[in-house]
Coordinates of C-alpha atoms in Angstrom, one line a residue:
M22 CA -16.0 0.8 -0.4
T23 CA -14.8 -1.5 2.3
E24 CA -17.4 -3.7 4.1
D25 CA -20.1 -1.8 2.2
L26 CA -19.1 1.6 3.6
A27 CA -16.9 4.4 2.4
W28 CA -15.5 7.4 4.2
V29 CA -16.3 10.7 2.6
R30 CA -15.4 14.3 3.2
Q31 CA -17.3 17.5 2.3
N32 CA -16.3 21.0 1.8
G33 CA -12.8 20.3 3.1
S34 CA -14.1 19.8 6.5
K35 CA -15.4 16.7 8.4
Y36 CA -15.4 13.0 7.6
G37 CA -18.3 10.6 7.7
F38 CA -19.5 7.4 5.9
I39 CA -21.9 6.5 3.1
D40 CA -23.4 3.2 2.1
K41 CA -23.6 1.8 -1.5
T42 CA -26.6 3.9 -2.3
G43 CA -24.8 7.1 -1.4
K44 CA -26.8 7.6 1.8
L45 CA -24.9 9.2 4.6
V46 CA -25.1 6.6 7.4
I47 CA -22.5 8.0 9.8
P48 CA -22.5 11.8 10.1
L49 CA -19.8 14.1 9.0
Q50 CA -18.3 14.7 12.4
Y51 CA -14.7 13.4 12.4
D52 CA -11.5 15.2 11.6
D53 CA -10.1 12.1 9.9
A54 CA -11.1 8.5 9.3
G55 CA -9.8 5.2 8.1
S56 CA -11.6 2.4 6.3
F57 CA -13.8 -0.2 7.9
S58 CA -12.1 -3.5 8.6
E59 CA -13.4 -6.4 10.6
G60 CA -16.5 -4.3 11.5
L61 CA -14.6 -1.3 12.9
A62 CA -13.1 1.9 11.5
P63 CA -10.5 4.3 13.1
V64 CA -11.7 7.9 13.5
E65 CA -10.1 11.1 14.7
Q66 CA -11.5 13.9 16.8
N67 CA -9.6 16.7 18.4
G68 CA -6.3 15.1 17.6
K69 CA -7.1 11.7 19.1
W70 CA -8.1 8.4 17.6
G71 CA -10.5 5.6 18.5
F72 CA -12.9 3.2 16.7
I73 CA -16.5 3.2 15.7
N74 CA -18.8 0.4 14.5
K75 CA -21.0 0.4 11.5
A76 CA -23.8 2.0 13.5
G77 CA -21.5 5.0 14.2
K78 CA -21.2 4.1 17.8
V79 CA -17.8 4.7 19.5
V80 CA -16.8 1.2 20.7
I81 CA -13.1 1.9 21.5
P82 CA -12.5 5.3 23.2
I83 CA -11.1 8.2 21.1
K84 CA -7.9 8.6 23.2
Y85 CA -4.9 7.4 21.1
D86 CA -2.4 9.6 19.2
N87 CA -2.9 7.5 16.1
A88 CA -4.5 4.2 15.1
Q89 CA -4.7 1.9 12.1
S90 CA -7.5 -0.4 10.8
F91 CA -7.9 -3.9 12.3
S92 CA -6.0 -6.8 10.7
E93 CA -6.3 -10.4 11.9
G94 CA -8.1 -9.2 15.0
L95 CA -5.6 -6.6 16.2
A96 CA -4.9 -3.0 15.4
W97 CA -1.9 -0.9 16.2
V98 CA -2.3 2.2 18.3
K99 CA 0.1 5.0 19.1
Q100 CA 0.5 6.8 22.5
N101 CA 3.3 9.0 23.6
D102 CA 5.3 8.2 20.5
K103 CA 5.2 4.4 21.1
Y104 CA 3.2 1.7 19.3
G105 CA 1.4 -1.4 20.6
F106 CA -1.7 -3.4 19.7
I107 CA -5.3 -3.6 20.9
N108 CA -8.0 -6.2 20.3
K109 CA -11.6 -5.4 19.2
A110 CA -12.7 -5.0 22.8
G111 CA -10.2 -2.1 23.2
K112 CA -7.9 -4.1 25.5
V113 CA -4.2 -3.6 25.0
V114 CA -2.9 -7.1 24.3
I115 CA 0.6 -6.1 23.1
P116 CA 2.2 -3.3 25.2
V117 CA 2.6 0.2 23.7
Q118 CA 6.4 0.0 23.7
Y119 CA 7.7 0.0 20.1
D120 CA 9.2 2.9 18.1
Y121 CA 7.1 1.8 15.2
A122 CA 4.8 -1.1 14.2
D123 CA 2.8 -2.3 11.2
S124 CA -0.4 -4.3 10.9
F125 CA -0.4 -8.1 11.3
S126 CA 0.0 -10.1 8.1
E127 CA 0.1 -13.9 8.1
G128 CA 0.2 -14.0 11.9
L129 CA 3.2 -11.7 12.3
A130 CA 3.7 -8.0 12.6
K131 CA 6.9 -6.1 12.0
V132 CA 8.1 -3.8 14.9
Q133 CA 11.0 -1.4 15.4
Q134 CA 13.1 -0.5 18.4
N135 CA 16.4 1.4 18.4
K136 CA 16.3 1.6 14.6
K137 CA 16.2 -2.2 14.2
W138 CA 13.3 -4.3 12.9
G139 CA 12.0 -7.7 13.8
F140 CA 8.7 -9.6 14.0
I141 CA 6.3 -10.4 16.8
D142 CA 3.4 -12.9 17.0
K143 CA -0.1 -12.1 18.3
T144 CA 1.0 -12.9 21.9
G145 CA 3.6 -10.1 21.6
K146 CA 6.5 -12.6 21.6
L147 CA 9.5 -11.5 19.5
V148 CA 9.8 -14.4 17.1
I149 CA 12.4 -12.8 14.7
P150 CA 15.0 -10.7 16.4
L151 CA 15.3 -6.9 16.1
Q152 CA 18.3 -7.1 13.7
Y153 CA 17.2 -5.7 10.3
D154 CA 17.7 -2.2 9.0
D155 CA 14.4 -2.4 7.1
T156 CA 11.7 -4.9 6.2
Y157 CA 8.4 -5.5 4.5
S158 CA 5.5 -7.5 6.0
F159 CA 5.1 -11.2 5.3
S160 CA 3.5 -12.3 2.0
K161 CA 3.1 -15.9 1.0
G162 CA 5.3 -17.0 3.8
L163 CA 8.3 -14.8 3.1
A164 CA 9.3 -11.3 4.1
S165 CA 11.9 -9.1 2.4
V166 CA 14.5 -7.7 4.8
R167 CA 17.5 -5.4 4.5
Q168 CA 20.8 -5.7 6.3
N169 CA 24.1 -3.9 5.5
D170 CA 22.4 -2.3 2.5
K171 CA 21.4 -5.6 0.9
W172 CA 17.9 -7.2 0.6
G173 CA 16.8 -10.8 0.7
F174 CA 14.0 -12.9 2.1
I175 CA 13.4 -14.8 5.3
N176 CA 10.7 -17.3 6.3
K177 CA 8.5 -17.1 9.5
A178 CA 11.2 -18.9 11.5
G179 CA 13.6 -16.2 10.6
K180 CA 15.7 -18.4 8.3
V181 CA 17.2 -16.7 5.3
M182 CA 15.6 -18.4 2.3
I183 CA 16.8 -16.1 -0.4
P184 CA 20.3 -14.5 0.2
L185 CA 20.6 -10.8 1.1
Q186 CA 22.2 -9.8 -2.2
Y187 CA 19.9 -7.3 -3.9
D188 CA 19.8 -3.5 -3.8
V189 CA 16.0 -3.7 -3.8
A190 CA 13.5 -6.4 -3.0
L191 CA 9.8 -6.0 -2.7
S192 CA 7.1 -8.4 -1.4
F193 CA 5.9 -11.3 -3.5
S194 CA 2.9 -10.6 -5.7
E195 CA 1.3 -13.3 -7.8
G196 CA 4.3 -15.7 -7.1
L197 CA 7.0 -13.3 -8.2
A198 CA 9.0 -10.6 -6.4
L199 CA 10.6 -7.5 -7.9
V200 CA 14.4 -7.2 -7.2
G201 CA 17.0 -4.7 -8.3
Q202 CA 20.8 -4.8 -8.7
N203 CA 23.0 -2.0 -10.0
G204 CA 20.1 0.2 -11.1
K205 CA 18.3 -2.6 -13.1
Y206 CA 15.2 -4.6 -12.2
G207 CA 13.8 -8.0 -12.7
F208 CA 11.8 -10.8 -11.0
I209 CA 12.5 -13.9 -8.9
D210 CA 10.4 -16.8 -7.8
K211 CA 10.0 -18.1 -4.2
A212 CA 13.0 -20.4 -4.7
G213 CA 15.1 -17.4 -5.4
K214 CA 15.5 -18.2 -9.1
V215 CA 15.7 -15.2 -11.5
V216 CA 12.8 -15.9 -13.8
I217 CA 12.7 -12.6 -15.6
P218 CA 16.2 -11.1 -16.2
I219 CA 17.4 -8.1 -14.1
Q220 CA 17.5 -5.8 -17.1
Y221 CA 14.8 -3.1 -16.9
D222 CA 15.3 0.5 -16.0
Y223 CA 12.0 0.5 -14.1
A224 CA 9.5 -2.2 -13.0
D225 CA 6.4 -2.5 -11.0
D226 CA 4.7 -5.5 -9.2
F227 CA 2.7 -8.0 -11.1
K228 CA -1.1 -7.4 -11.1
N229 CA -3.5 -9.6 -13.0
G230 CA -0.7 -11.5 -14.6
R231 CA 1.2 -8.6 -16.0
A232 CA 3.7 -6.0 -14.9
I233 CA 4.8 -2.7 -16.2
V234 CA 8.5 -2.3 -17.1
K235 CA 10.6 0.3 -18.9
Q236 CA 13.6 -0.2 -21.0
N237 CA 15.5 2.2 -23.2
G238 CA 13.0 4.9 -22.5
V239 CA 10.0 2.8 -23.5
G240 CA 7.4 1.5 -21.1
F241 CA 5.4 -1.7 -21.8
F242 CA 3.8 -4.7 -20.2
I243 CA 5.3 -8.1 -19.8
D244 CA 3.7 -11.4 -18.7
K245 CA 5.2 -13.8 -16.1
Q246 CA 7.4 -15.4 -18.7
G247 CA 8.9 -12.0 -19.4
R248 CA 7.3 -11.7 -22.9
R249 CA 6.3 -8.3 -24.1
L250 CA 2.6 -7.9 -24.4
D251 CA 1.0 -6.0 -27.3
I252 CA -0.8 -3.4 -25.2
D253 CA -0.5 0.3 -25.8
L254 CA 0.9 2.2 -22.9
Y255 CA 0.5 5.9 -22.5
A256 CA 3.1 6.8 -20.0
E257 CA 5.5 9.5 -19.0
E258 CA 4.7 11.9 -16.2
C259 CA 2.1 13.4 -13.9
A260 CA 0.6 16.8 -14.7
H261 CA -1.9 19.3 -13.4
V262 CA -5.3 18.2 -14.7
Y263 CA -8.0 20.7 -15.7
V264 CA -11.5 19.4 -15.8
G265 CA -12.5 18.9 -19.4
K266 CA -9.1 19.5 -20.9
A267 CA -7.7 17.0 -23.4
F268 CA -4.2 15.7 -23.5
T269 CA -2.1 14.5 -26.4
R270 CA -1.7 10.8 -27.0
S271 CA 1.8 10.9 -25.6
S272 CA 0.5 12.1 -22.2
M273 CA -0.2 9.9 -19.2
L274 CA -3.6 8.4 -18.8
F275 CA -4.8 9.5 -15.3
A276 CA -6.7 7.8 -12.5
T277 CA -7.8 9.1 -9.1
N278 CA -9.4 7.5 -6.1
Y279 CA -12.7 8.7 -7.4
Q280 CA -12.8 7.9 -11.1
V281 CA -10.7 6.3 -13.8
L282 CA -10.2 8.8 -16.6
G283 CA -10.9 7.6 -20.1
F284 CA -9.5 8.3 -23.5
S285 CA -10.7 8.6 -27.1
T286 CA -9.1 6.2 -29.7
K287 CA -10.8 8.1 -32.6
T288 CA -9.0 11.4 -32.0
G289 CA -5.9 9.9 -30.3
R290 CA -6.4 12.3 -27.4
V291 CA -6.8 11.7 -23.7
T292 CA -10.0 13.3 -22.4
I293 CA -11.0 13.8 -18.8
R294 CA -14.4 12.1 -18.2
N295 CA -16.7 12.2 -15.2
L296 CA -14.1 13.8 -12.9
T297 CA -15.8 14.2 -9.6
I298 CA -13.4 16.8 -8.2
G299 CA -13.5 20.3 -9.6
G300 CA -11.0 23.0 -10.4
D301 CA -7.3 22.7 -11.0
K302 CA -6.1 19.5 -9.3
E303 CA -2.9 17.6 -9.3
V304 CA -4.1 14.0 -9.3
S305 CA -2.2 10.7 -8.8
C306 CA -1.5 9.0 -12.1
S307 CA -1.3 5.4 -13.2
Y308 CA -0.2 3.4 -16.2
I309 CA -3.4 2.3 -17.8
P310 CA -3.7 -0.1 -20.8
K311 CA -5.5 0.9 -24.0

């Protein structure tokens, strides 16, 4: 659910939207759909995209080759293999001229031309030059950027705040950013200080004060001080899931977009519960604490 509505699909065919009671409020008539944001949702018909409001009325014509949900009052659209931005009135406010673009975040959007990335503001002004080989969107005032195969962080003025020295650098989450060097991973703060050593074979972003890491073949949670948390972690690999089938304790706990799948501590076996999709399905998997 986003903004009290969720897109649904039935019989592998058309998309529509339901409300919190499960009532179909926008008919199953679209070939594809995105989530509602700022009162509008992108929808596709006959290979073209436009936007509808919560009453199901088309308010921005279905004429674009692609479109993304609104963010900070603007949405990117694609026409003839180029990207630009429209406002909620459907007016093109930033010309459709970029090779790629992403949604606005903290007042800036990353754009690409001639295989180089930079950032524009909401007037379309290029405020950070097209000079980077890759980048993430801004988060907490910083964006990770890559140049000459190394990652670091810049501020909104384009100044390098954390040197481009890492093999990997993700966006900040809960005050820390995951970085990697020489095949190992750790975390830095916004000052660029390594606060959790770069020593793990795998790591994921912090969520709710903890992050998943893997070391010497063992996966576990850590807190923001790098201390190991005493939480059981069933984790190894994805698999095909059969409805009702139980998995051994060493298997992954699974989650889908539809239902988190439970487990039984008494038997030590993972059991599929309330799976709303039928048959033999390969589902996305997540590390889930006991």
